[in-house]
Amino acid sequence: MTDFIAVPSTRGFIKSNKMVNLILGPVGSLKTASSIIKLIHEAKQVAPCRDGIRRSRYAVIRNTNQMLWDTTIPDFLKWFPEGEAGLLEKTHRRFTIQLDDVRCEVLFRGLDDTADVRRLLSLQLTGAMMDEFREISPDVFNVLTTRVGRYPDSSMVPHRPSWG
């Protein structure tokens, strides 16, 4: 895995634990890279499951499948090289990161239009990243907010009173 050095303008974004985090900036300002690094930063914060493994599942969304394969996945693989940080299952568009006690499943999804929102239903996710947020239908964002925070569930991670 390549070392990432956060620039001052991205540190707060990466470390934020708010439900929704947005990052804006000019071309080349590390927005996508910071979002990818934030994903693993969050995965390392997930409570360990009963077997001691920190399991998480993230959706990485782009507005088209073509853009997903042309830009988002290659950017992701710069930071998490295949074979070094995990494996990319091209058919399922899934990458599983295995680092120390972290098992992070990353689901890559190209959602071309609002009809694709159905593909998010029933997903249980830890979190999600929307690459080029302004290009994606607001319906996708609205459904994603109902799908995050659902994995791992209480059968995998013992409940903690601090969670409410």
Tab-separated table of N, CA and C in Angstrom:
chain	number	residue	atom	x	y	z
A	1	MET	N	0.840	-1.175	0.000
A	1	MET	CA	0.000	0.000	0.000
A	1	MET	C	0.886	1.240	0.000
A	2	THR	N	0.546	2.190	-0.835
A	2	THR	CA	1.303	3.424	-0.953
A	2	THR	C	1.033	4.319	0.251
A	3	ASP	N	2.068	5.001	0.733
A	3	ASP	CA	1.885	5.929	1.848
A	3	ASP	C	1.160	7.175	1.364
A	4	PHE	N	0.208	7.631	2.152
A	4	PHE	CA	-0.554	8.839	1.842
A	4	PHE	C	-0.206	9.885	2.876
A	5	ILE	N	0.149	11.067	2.418
A	5	ILE	CA	0.416	12.178	3.323
A	5	ILE	C	-0.678	13.213	3.090
A	6	ALA	N	-1.537	13.354	4.079
A	6	ALA	CA	-2.650	14.297	3.959
A	6	ALA	C	-2.129	15.721	3.989
A	7	VAL	N	-2.640	16.524	3.081
A	7	VAL	CA	-2.319	17.950	3.106
A	7	VAL	C	-3.248	18.600	4.131
A	8	PRO	N	-2.875	19.753	4.665
A	8	PRO	CA	-3.698	20.369	5.716
A	8	PRO	C	-5.176	20.498	5.352
A	9	SER	N	-5.479	20.783	4.093
A	9	SER	CA	-6.882	20.986	3.700
A	9	SER	C	-7.698	19.699	3.693
A	10	THR	N	-7.055	18.532	3.771
A	10	THR	CA	-7.802	17.270	3.742
A	10	THR	C	-7.840	16.547	5.087
A	11	ARG	N	-7.014	16.954	6.032
A	11	ARG	CA	-6.922	16.231	7.317
A	11	ARG	C	-8.244	16.176	8.074
A	12	GLY	N	-8.918	17.307	8.182
A	12	GLY	CA	-10.192	17.350	8.899
A	12	GLY	C	-11.239	16.464	8.245
A	13	PHE	N	-11.250	16.445	6.918
A	13	PHE	CA	-12.182	15.593	6.171
A	13	PHE	C	-11.915	14.123	6.471
A	14	ILE	N	-10.678	13.718	6.395
A	14	ILE	CA	-10.330	12.305	6.596
A	14	ILE	C	-10.683	11.852	8.005
A	15	LYS	N	-10.435	12.688	9.004
A	15	LYS	CA	-10.639	12.287	10.392
A	15	LYS	C	-12.060	12.522	10.919
A	16	SER	N	-12.888	13.204	10.152
A	16	SER	CA	-14.247	13.497	10.615
A	16	SER	C	-15.059	12.216	10.766
A	17	ASN	N	-15.855	12.146	11.830
A	17	ASN	CA	-16.715	10.983	12.027
A	17	ASN	C	-18.199	11.355	11.895
A	18	LYS	N	-18.478	12.443	11.197
A	18	LYS	CA	-19.860	12.854	10.969
A	18	LYS	C	-20.522	11.920	9.963
A	19	MET	N	-21.836	11.886	9.983
A	19	MET	CA	-22.608	11.024	9.082
A	19	MET	C	-22.321	11.352	7.614
A	20	VAL	N	-22.280	12.636	7.271
A	20	VAL	CA	-22.025	13.058	5.894
A	20	VAL	C	-20.799	13.954	5.892
A	21	ASN	N	-19.861	13.640	5.001
A	21	ASN	CA	-18.645	14.430	4.840
A	21	ASN	C	-18.478	14.749	3.370
A	22	LEU	N	-18.279	16.002	3.056
A	22	LEU	CA	-18.068	16.428	1.676
A	22	LEU	C	-16.720	17.113	1.574
A	23	ILE	N	-16.074	16.929	0.430
A	23	ILE	CA	-14.815	17.621	0.192
A	23	ILE	C	-14.893	18.271	-1.182
A	24	LEU	N	-14.551	19.536	-1.224
A	24	LEU	CA	-14.584	20.322	-2.454
A	24	LEU	C	-13.204	20.897	-2.707
A	25	GLY	N	-12.891	21.114	-3.962
A	25	GLY	CA	-11.622	21.734	-4.284
A	25	GLY	C	-11.346	21.659	-5.765
A	26	PRO	N	-10.286	22.310	-6.182
A	26	PRO	CA	-9.939	22.317	-7.604
A	26	PRO	C	-9.389	20.963	-8.070
A	27	VAL	N	-9.274	20.806	-9.361
A	27	VAL	CA	-8.686	19.599	-9.937
A	27	VAL	C	-7.291	19.420	-9.360
A	28	GLY	N	-6.978	18.187	-8.956
A	28	GLY	CA	-5.651	17.882	-8.429
A	28	GLY	C	-5.469	18.182	-6.957
A	29	SER	N	-6.559	18.428	-6.228
A	29	SER	CA	-6.435	18.802	-4.816
A	29	SER	C	-6.605	17.616	-3.871
A	30	LEU	N	-6.472	16.399	-4.370
A	30	LEU	CA	-6.497	15.162	-3.582
A	30	LEU	C	-7.877	14.810	-3.025
A	31	LYS	N	-8.943	15.252	-3.660
A	31	LYS	CA	-10.290	14.940	-3.175
A	31	LYS	C	-10.568	13.438	-3.250
A	32	THR	N	-10.336	12.841	-4.422
A	32	THR	CA	-10.610	11.411	-4.576
A	32	THR	C	-9.662	10.592	-3.717
A	33	ALA	N	-8.384	10.915	-3.743
A	33	ALA	CA	-7.408	10.180	-2.924
A	33	ALA	C	-7.763	10.279	-1.445
A	34	SER	N	-8.142	11.453	-0.986
A	34	SER	CA	-8.512	11.635	0.416
A	34	SER	C	-9.757	10.824	0.766
A	35	SER	N	-10.690	10.749	-0.159
A	35	SER	CA	-11.904	9.960	0.071
A	35	SER	C	-11.581	8.477	0.180
A	36	ILE	N	-10.658	8.013	-0.642
A	36	ILE	CA	-10.244	6.608	-0.597
A	36	ILE	C	-9.527	6.309	0.712
A	37	ILE	N	-8.645	7.186	1.126
A	37	ILE	CA	-7.922	6.998	2.382
A	37	ILE	C	-8.881	7.097	3.572
A	38	LYS	N	-9.867	7.977	3.491
A	38	LYS	CA	-10.865	8.094	4.557
A	38	LYS	C	-11.589	6.767	4.744
A	39	LEU	N	-11.857	6.084	3.660
A	39	LEU	CA	-12.545	4.801	3.717
A	39	LEU	C	-11.785	3.819	4.613
A	40	ILE	N	-10.478	3.672	4.416
A	40	ILE	CA	-9.717	2.721	5.238
A	40	ILE	C	-9.526	3.275	6.651
A	41	HIS	N	-9.424	4.588	6.788
A	41	HIS	CA	-9.342	5.187	8.125
A	41	HIS	C	-10.584	4.817	8.934
A	42	GLU	N	-11.753	4.921	8.306
A	42	GLU	CA	-12.993	4.550	8.987
A	42	GLU	C	-13.048	3.051	9.266
A	43	ALA	N	-12.595	2.247	8.306
A	43	ALA	CA	-12.626	0.783	8.482
A	43	ALA	C	-11.797	0.367	9.695
A	44	LYS	N	-10.728	1.085	9.965
A	44	LYS	CA	-9.882	0.768	11.120
A	44	LYS	C	-10.542	1.163	12.441
A	45	GLN	N	-11.589	1.999	12.372
A	45	GLN	CA	-12.295	2.449	13.572
A	45	GLN	C	-13.478	1.552	13.932
A	46	VAL	N	-13.870	0.671	13.014
A	46	VAL	CA	-15.024	-0.197	13.253
A	46	VAL	C	-14.732	-1.123	14.433
A	47	ALA	N	-15.730	-1.322	15.261
A	47	ALA	CA	-15.570	-2.219	16.413
A	47	ALA	C	-15.277	-3.639	15.928
A	48	PRO	N	-14.366	-4.337	16.608
A	48	PRO	CA	-14.079	-5.722	16.210
A	48	PRO	C	-15.310	-6.613	16.385
A	49	CYS	N	-15.451	-7.546	15.464
A	49	CYS	CA	-16.516	-8.548	15.584
A	49	CYS	C	-16.119	-9.538	16.675
A	50	ARG	N	-16.991	-10.462	16.956
A	50	ARG	CA	-16.755	-11.436	18.032
A	50	ARG	C	-15.458	-12.213	17.846
A	51	ASP	N	-15.014	-12.365	16.594
A	51	ASP	CA	-13.780	-13.104	16.321
A	51	ASP	C	-12.537	-12.206	16.282
A	52	GLY	N	-12.699	-10.913	16.615
A	52	GLY	CA	-11.568	-9.988	16.664
A	52	GLY	C	-11.281	-9.284	15.346
A	53	ILE	N	-11.997	-9.621	14.286
A	53	ILE	CA	-11.788	-8.999	12.975
A	53	ILE	C	-12.690	-7.777	12.841
A	54	ARG	N	-12.125	-6.680	12.339
A	54	ARG	CA	-12.887	-5.446	12.099
A	54	ARG	C	-13.457	-5.527	10.677
A	55	ARG	N	-14.712	-5.922	10.588
A	55	ARG	CA	-15.355	-6.090	9.284
A	55	ARG	C	-16.124	-4.829	8.903
A	56	SER	N	-16.020	-4.470	7.631
A	56	SER	CA	-16.769	-3.319	7.124
A	56	SER	C	-17.083	-3.542	5.648
A	57	ARG	N	-18.068	-2.795	5.187
A	57	ARG	CA	-18.480	-2.876	3.773
A	57	ARG	C	-18.838	-1.463	3.310
A	58	TYR	N	-18.186	-1.030	2.258
A	58	TYR	CA	-18.402	0.302	1.708
A	58	TYR	C	-18.835	0.204	0.253
A	59	ALA	N	-19.708	1.106	-0.143
A	59	ALA	CA	-20.051	1.258	-1.555
A	59	ALA	C	-19.285	2.470	-2.067
A	60	VAL	N	-18.654	2.309	-3.220
A	60	VAL	CA	-17.999	3.421	-3.901
A	60	VAL	C	-18.815	3.655	-5.170
A	61	ILE	N	-19.417	4.837	-5.252
A	61	ILE	CA	-20.382	5.146	-6.290
A	61	ILE	C	-19.802	6.154	-7.281
A	62	ARG	N	-20.043	5.901	-8.553
A	62	ARG	CA	-19.743	6.858	-9.625
A	62	ARG	C	-20.969	6.887	-10.515
A	63	ASN	N	-21.174	7.943	-11.268
A	63	ASN	CA	-22.431	8.058	-11.995
A	63	ASN	C	-22.556	7.131	-13.203
A	64	THR	N	-21.484	6.603	-13.751
A	64	THR	CA	-21.601	5.615	-14.826
A	64	THR	C	-20.590	4.496	-14.593
A	65	ASN	N	-20.902	3.322	-15.125
A	65	ASN	CA	-19.959	2.204	-15.038
A	65	ASN	C	-18.672	2.524	-15.772
A	66	GLN	N	-18.779	3.175	-16.926
A	66	GLN	CA	-17.580	3.512	-17.697
A	66	GLN	C	-16.650	4.415	-16.902
A	67	MET	N	-17.193	5.440	-16.262
A	67	MET	CA	-16.367	6.344	-15.452
A	67	MET	C	-15.784	5.617	-14.251
A	68	LEU	N	-16.540	4.679	-13.708
A	68	LEU	CA	-16.057	3.873	-12.592
A	68	LEU	C	-14.784	3.134	-12.992
A	69	TRP	N	-14.821	2.466	-14.151
A	69	TRP	CA	-13.670	1.686	-14.620
A	69	TRP	C	-12.542	2.563	-15.155
A	70	ASP	N	-12.893	3.724	-15.719
A	70	ASP	CA	-11.870	4.601	-16.294
A	70	ASP	C	-11.143	5.441	-15.257
A	71	THR	N	-11.817	5.803	-14.175
A	71	THR	CA	-11.212	6.741	-13.225
A	71	THR	C	-11.189	6.238	-11.783
A	72	THR	N	-12.343	5.903	-11.240
A	72	THR	CA	-12.435	5.611	-9.814
A	72	THR	C	-11.657	4.357	-9.420
A	73	ILE	N	-11.860	3.260	-10.137
A	73	ILE	CA	-11.164	2.016	-9.788
A	73	ILE	C	-9.653	2.151	-9.961
A	74	PRO	N	-9.155	2.722	-11.078
A	74	PRO	CA	-7.696	2.926	-11.152
A	74	PRO	C	-7.149	3.804	-10.034
A	75	ASP	N	-7.890	4.848	-9.646
A	75	ASP	CA	-7.451	5.686	-8.523
A	75	ASP	C	-7.401	4.870	-7.239
A	76	PHE	N	-8.407	4.041	-7.019
A	76	PHE	CA	-8.447	3.188	-5.835
A	76	PHE	C	-7.245	2.232	-5.824
A	77	LEU	N	-6.955	1.639	-6.968
A	77	LEU	CA	-5.860	0.663	-7.048
A	77	LEU	C	-4.476	1.295	-6.890
A	78	LYS	N	-4.361	2.604	-7.095
A	78	LYS	CA	-3.090	3.292	-6.807
A	78	LYS	C	-2.762	3.190	-5.317
A	79	TRP	N	-3.804	3.304	-4.496
A	79	TRP	CA	-3.619	3.308	-3.043
A	79	TRP	C	-3.696	1.919	-2.442
A	80	PHE	N	-4.451	1.037	-3.081
A	80	PHE	CA	-4.603	-0.334	-2.609
A	80	PHE	C	-4.339	-1.289	-3.775
A	81	PRO	N	-3.054	-1.511	-4.097
A	81	PRO	CA	-2.715	-2.337	-5.257
A	81	PRO	C	-3.249	-3.765	-5.119
A	82	GLU	N	-3.758	-4.248	-6.233
A	82	GLU	CA	-4.288	-5.603	-6.252
A	82	GLU	C	-3.160	-6.585	-5.968
A	83	GLY	N	-3.435	-7.562	-5.125
A	83	GLY	CA	-2.443	-8.562	-4.747
A	83	GLY	C	-1.600	-8.151	-3.559
A	84	GLU	N	-1.524	-6.861	-3.310
A	84	GLU	CA	-0.739	-6.354	-2.176
A	84	GLU	C	-1.643	-6.020	-0.993
A	85	ALA	N	-2.747	-5.342	-1.281
A	85	ALA	CA	-3.671	-4.926	-0.216
A	85	ALA	C	-4.952	-5.731	-0.235
A	86	GLY	N	-5.130	-6.548	-1.244
A	86	GLY	CA	-6.353	-7.334	-1.358
A	86	GLY	C	-6.550	-7.802	-2.778
A	87	LEU	N	-7.761	-8.236	-3.069
A	87	LEU	CA	-8.070	-8.772	-4.388
A	87	LEU	C	-9.273	-8.066	-4.995
A	88	LEU	N	-9.194	-7.794	-6.294
A	88	LEU	CA	-10.306	-7.204	-7.026
A	88	LEU	C	-11.032	-8.313	-7.768
A	89	GLU	N	-12.292	-8.490	-7.437
A	89	GLU	CA	-13.146	-9.425	-8.171
A	89	GLU	C	-13.861	-8.601	-9.236
A	90	LYS	N	-13.349	-8.651	-10.464
A	90	LYS	CA	-13.868	-7.790	-11.523
A	90	LYS	C	-15.325	-8.074	-11.847
A	91	THR	N	-15.712	-9.325	-11.849
A	91	THR	CA	-17.092	-9.681	-12.180
A	91	THR	C	-18.072	-9.069	-11.195
A	92	HIS	N	-17.738	-9.112	-9.926
A	92	HIS	CA	-18.620	-8.589	-8.883
A	92	HIS	C	-18.325	-7.131	-8.542
A	93	ARG	N	-17.268	-6.587	-9.156
A	93	ARG	CA	-16.814	-5.221	-8.865
A	93	ARG	C	-16.668	-5.025	-7.362
A	94	ARG	N	-15.892	-5.929	-6.782
A	94	ARG	CA	-15.678	-5.934	-5.329
A	94	ARG	C	-14.185	-6.103	-5.055
A	95	PHE	N	-13.683	-5.298	-4.133
A	95	PHE	CA	-12.298	-5.397	-3.684
A	95	PHE	C	-12.346	-5.652	-2.188
A	96	THR	N	-11.618	-6.643	-1.727
A	96	THR	CA	-11.567	-6.919	-0.300
A	96	THR	C	-10.176	-6.555	0.206
A	97	ILE	N	-10.139	-5.535	1.058
A	97	ILE	CA	-8.885	-5.095	1.674
A	97	ILE	C	-8.639	-5.951	2.904
A	98	GLN	N	-7.422	-6.472	3.025
A	98	GLN	CA	-7.038	-7.240	4.205
A	98	GLN	C	-5.752	-6.643	4.751
A	99	LEU	N	-5.899	-5.887	5.821
A	99	LEU	CA	-4.767	-5.244	6.489
A	99	LEU	C	-4.882	-5.490	7.981
A	100	ASP	N	-3.911	-6.160	8.554
A	100	ASP	CA	-3.924	-6.464	9.986
A	100	ASP	C	-5.254	-7.121	10.363
A	101	ASP	N	-6.012	-6.496	11.290
A	101	ASP	CA	-7.281	-7.091	11.716
A	101	ASP	C	-8.474	-6.513	10.949
A	102	VAL	N	-8.227	-5.828	9.833
A	102	VAL	CA	-9.277	-5.199	9.036
A	102	VAL	C	-9.606	-6.046	7.819
A	103	ARG	N	-10.899	-6.310	7.619
A	103	ARG	CA	-11.420	-6.942	6.401
A	103	ARG	C	-12.485	-5.998	5.875
A	104	CYS	N	-12.132	-5.227	4.872
A	104	CYS	CA	-13.000	-4.189	4.335
A	104	CYS	C	-13.414	-4.557	2.916
A	105	GLU	N	-14.691	-4.772	2.748
A	105	GLU	CA	-15.251	-5.098	1.440
A	105	GLU	C	-15.681	-3.789	0.771
A	106	VAL	N	-15.183	-3.555	-0.443
A	106	VAL	CA	-15.507	-2.337	-1.180
A	106	VAL	C	-16.284	-2.739	-2.429
A	107	LEU	N	-17.523	-2.268	-2.526
A	107	LEU	CA	-18.392	-2.568	-3.659
A	107	LEU	C	-18.409	-1.365	-4.593
A	108	PHE	N	-17.932	-1.539	-5.817
A	108	PHE	CA	-17.909	-0.463	-6.801
A	108	PHE	C	-19.206	-0.505	-7.603
A	109	ARG	N	-19.930	0.619	-7.645
A	109	ARG	CA	-21.208	0.657	-8.327
A	109	ARG	C	-21.320	1.898	-9.209
A	110	GLY	N	-21.607	1.670	-10.474
A	110	GLY	CA	-21.917	2.750	-11.401
A	110	GLY	C	-23.423	2.895	-11.450
A	111	LEU	N	-23.920	4.035	-11.063
A	111	LEU	CA	-25.364	4.255	-11.022
A	111	LEU	C	-25.704	5.348	-12.025
A	112	ASP	N	-26.134	4.916	-13.201
A	112	ASP	CA	-26.335	5.820	-14.328
A	112	ASP	C	-27.539	6.747	-14.179
A	113	ASP	N	-28.598	6.277	-13.563
A	113	ASP	CA	-29.790	7.113	-13.440
A	113	ASP	C	-30.590	6.698	-12.208
A	114	THR	N	-31.677	7.400	-11.982
A	114	THR	CA	-32.456	7.148	-10.771
A	114	THR	C	-33.045	5.737	-10.742
A	115	ALA	N	-33.212	5.107	-11.907
A	115	ALA	CA	-33.708	3.725	-11.924
A	115	ALA	C	-32.710	2.783	-11.256
A	116	ASP	N	-31.435	3.152	-11.264
A	116	ASP	CA	-30.401	2.321	-10.644
A	116	ASP	C	-30.447	2.357	-9.120
A	117	VAL	N	-31.225	3.258	-8.558
A	117	VAL	CA	-31.347	3.356	-7.102
A	117	VAL	C	-31.768	2.012	-6.520
A	118	ARG	N	-32.583	1.272	-7.246
A	118	ARG	CA	-33.051	-0.042	-6.775
A	118	ARG	C	-31.883	-0.968	-6.435
A	119	ARG	N	-30.753	-0.778	-7.111
A	119	ARG	CA	-29.594	-1.643	-6.873
A	119	ARG	C	-28.980	-1.407	-5.493
A	120	LEU	N	-29.365	-0.338	-4.842
A	120	LEU	CA	-28.858	-0.064	-3.494
A	120	LEU	C	-29.746	-0.646	-2.406
A	121	LEU	N	-30.992	-0.908	-2.745
A	121	LEU	CA	-31.934	-1.389	-1.738
A	121	LEU	C	-31.466	-2.718	-1.169
A	122	SER	N	-31.648	-2.884	0.092
A	122	SER	CA	-31.272	-4.080	0.860
A	122	SER	C	-29.772	-4.207	1.117
A	123	LEU	N	-28.965	-3.297	0.589
A	123	LEU	CA	-27.538	-3.344	0.922
A	123	LEU	C	-27.348	-2.963	2.380
A	124	GLN	N	-26.483	-3.676	3.045
A	124	GLN	CA	-26.092	-3.315	4.400
A	124	GLN	C	-24.654	-2.839	4.320
A	125	LEU	N	-24.456	-1.550	4.585
A	125	LEU	CA	-23.154	-0.923	4.415
A	125	LEU	C	-22.663	-0.297	5.710
A	126	THR	N	-21.358	-0.199	5.825
A	126	THR	CA	-20.735	0.577	6.891
A	126	THR	C	-20.735	2.046	6.485
A	127	GLY	N	-20.430	2.299	5.230
A	127	GLY	CA	-20.365	3.660	4.718
A	127	GLY	C	-20.345	3.653	3.203
A	128	ALA	N	-20.224	4.839	2.630
A	128	ALA	CA	-20.211	4.962	1.179
A	128	ALA	C	-19.395	6.175	0.768
A	129	MET	N	-18.874	6.095	-0.441
A	129	MET	CA	-18.138	7.203	-1.041
A	129	MET	C	-18.773	7.477	-2.393
A	130	MET	N	-19.096	8.731	-2.657
A	130	MET	CA	-19.658	9.120	-3.944
A	130	MET	C	-18.610	9.954	-4.666
A	131	ASP	N	-18.009	9.383	-5.697
A	131	ASP	CA	-16.976	10.072	-6.469
A	131	ASP	C	-17.654	10.979	-7.489
A	132	GLU	N	-17.261	12.253	-7.520
A	132	GLU	CA	-17.904	13.278	-8.347
A	132	GLU	C	-19.376	13.409	-7.939
A	133	PHE	N	-19.553	13.717	-6.686
A	133	PHE	CA	-20.867	13.832	-6.040
A	133	PHE	C	-21.858	14.659	-6.856
A	134	ARG	N	-21.401	15.764	-7.406
A	134	ARG	CA	-22.315	16.669	-8.118
A	134	ARG	C	-22.912	16.044	-9.372
A	135	GLU	N	-22.299	14.962	-9.866
A	135	GLU	CA	-22.778	14.295	-11.082
A	135	GLU	C	-23.810	13.205	-10.791
A	136	ILE	N	-24.021	12.889	-9.527
A	136	ILE	CA	-24.865	11.756	-9.141
A	136	ILE	C	-26.235	12.253	-8.710
A	137	SER	N	-27.260	11.512	-9.088
A	137	SER	CA	-28.636	11.870	-8.753
A	137	SER	C	-28.816	12.005	-7.240
A	138	PRO	N	-29.546	13.028	-6.801
A	138	PRO	CA	-29.846	13.167	-5.367
A	138	PRO	C	-30.584	11.945	-4.809
A	139	ASP	N	-31.334	11.234	-5.652
A	139	ASP	CA	-32.029	10.027	-5.197
A	139	ASP	C	-31.044	8.983	-4.692
A	140	VAL	N	-29.887	8.884	-5.337
A	140	VAL	CA	-28.863	7.925	-4.909
A	140	VAL	C	-28.383	8.293	-3.509
A	141	PHE	N	-28.087	9.564	-3.284
A	141	PHE	CA	-27.651	10.027	-1.963
A	141	PHE	C	-28.717	9.716	-0.909
A	142	ASN	N	-29.968	10.016	-1.208
A	142	ASN	CA	-31.050	9.799	-0.248
A	142	ASN	C	-31.176	8.332	0.141
A	143	VAL	N	-31.075	7.426	-0.822
A	143	VAL	CA	-31.163	5.999	-0.504
A	143	VAL	C	-29.912	5.542	0.239
A	144	LEU	N	-28.738	6.016	-0.170
A	144	LEU	CA	-27.499	5.614	0.508
A	144	LEU	C	-27.541	5.937	1.997
A	145	THR	N	-28.111	7.072	2.355
A	145	THR	CA	-28.146	7.439	3.771
A	145	THR	C	-28.973	6.463	4.601
A	146	THR	N	-29.855	5.701	3.957
A	146	THR	CA	-30.624	4.690	4.685
A	146	THR	C	-29.917	3.344	4.721
A	147	ARG	N	-28.839	3.189	3.968
A	147	ARG	CA	-28.142	1.910	3.860
A	147	ARG	C	-26.858	1.865	4.692
A	148	VAL	N	-26.319	3.016	5.079
A	148	VAL	CA	-25.059	3.048	5.818
A	148	VAL	C	-25.300	2.884	7.310
A	149	GLY	N	-24.275	2.412	8.004
A	149	GLY	CA	-24.376	2.182	9.437
A	149	GLY	C	-25.087	0.888	9.783
A	150	ARG	N	-25.265	0.025	8.793
A	150	ARG	CA	-26.014	-1.220	8.990
A	150	ARG	C	-25.118	-2.461	8.989
A	151	TYR	N	-23.809	-2.269	8.769
A	151	TYR	CA	-22.879	-3.402	8.726
A	151	TYR	C	-21.609	-3.019	9.460
A	152	PRO	N	-21.086	-3.850	10.311
A	152	PRO	CA	-21.608	-5.148	10.721
A	152	PRO	C	-22.815	-4.972	11.639
A	153	ASP	N	-23.665	-5.968	11.657
A	153	ASP	CA	-24.863	-5.864	12.481
A	153	ASP	C	-24.626	-6.448	13.872
A	154	SER	N	-25.660	-6.417	14.705
A	154	SER	CA	-25.518	-6.824	16.111
A	154	SER	C	-25.241	-8.315	16.286
A	155	SER	N	-25.497	-9.118	15.265
A	155	SER	CA	-25.152	-10.537	15.384
A	155	SER	C	-23.649	-10.750	15.261
A	156	MET	N	-22.933	-9.754	14.701
A	156	MET	CA	-21.489	-9.862	14.505
A	156	MET	C	-20.700	-9.103	15.566
A	157	VAL	N	-21.233	-7.967	15.983
A	157	VAL	CA	-20.540	-7.098	16.941
A	157	VAL	C	-21.410	-6.957	18.181
A	158	PRO	N	-20.880	-7.293	19.345
A	158	PRO	CA	-21.674	-7.124	20.566
A	158	PRO	C	-22.101	-5.673	20.737
A	159	HIS	N	-23.342	-5.464	21.132
A	159	HIS	CA	-23.873	-4.109	21.329
A	159	HIS	C	-23.117	-3.416	22.457
A	160	ARG	N	-22.926	-2.130	22.297
A	160	ARG	CA	-22.302	-1.316	23.343
A	160	ARG	C	-23.302	-0.254	23.782
A	161	PRO	N	-23.512	-0.102	25.083
A	161	PRO	CA	-24.479	0.888	25.585
A	161	PRO	C	-24.225	2.305	25.028
A	162	SER	N	-22.975	2.648	24.752
A	162	SER	CA	-22.659	3.988	24.243
A	162	SER	C	-23.253	4.225	22.865
A	163	TRP	N	-23.661	3.164	22.171
A	163	TRP	CA	-24.252	3.315	20.836
A	163	TRP	C	-25.714	3.724	20.911
A	164	GLY	N	-26.332	3.626	22.086
A	164	GLY	CA	-27.737	4.019	22.209
A	164	GLY	C	-28.673	2.877	21.899
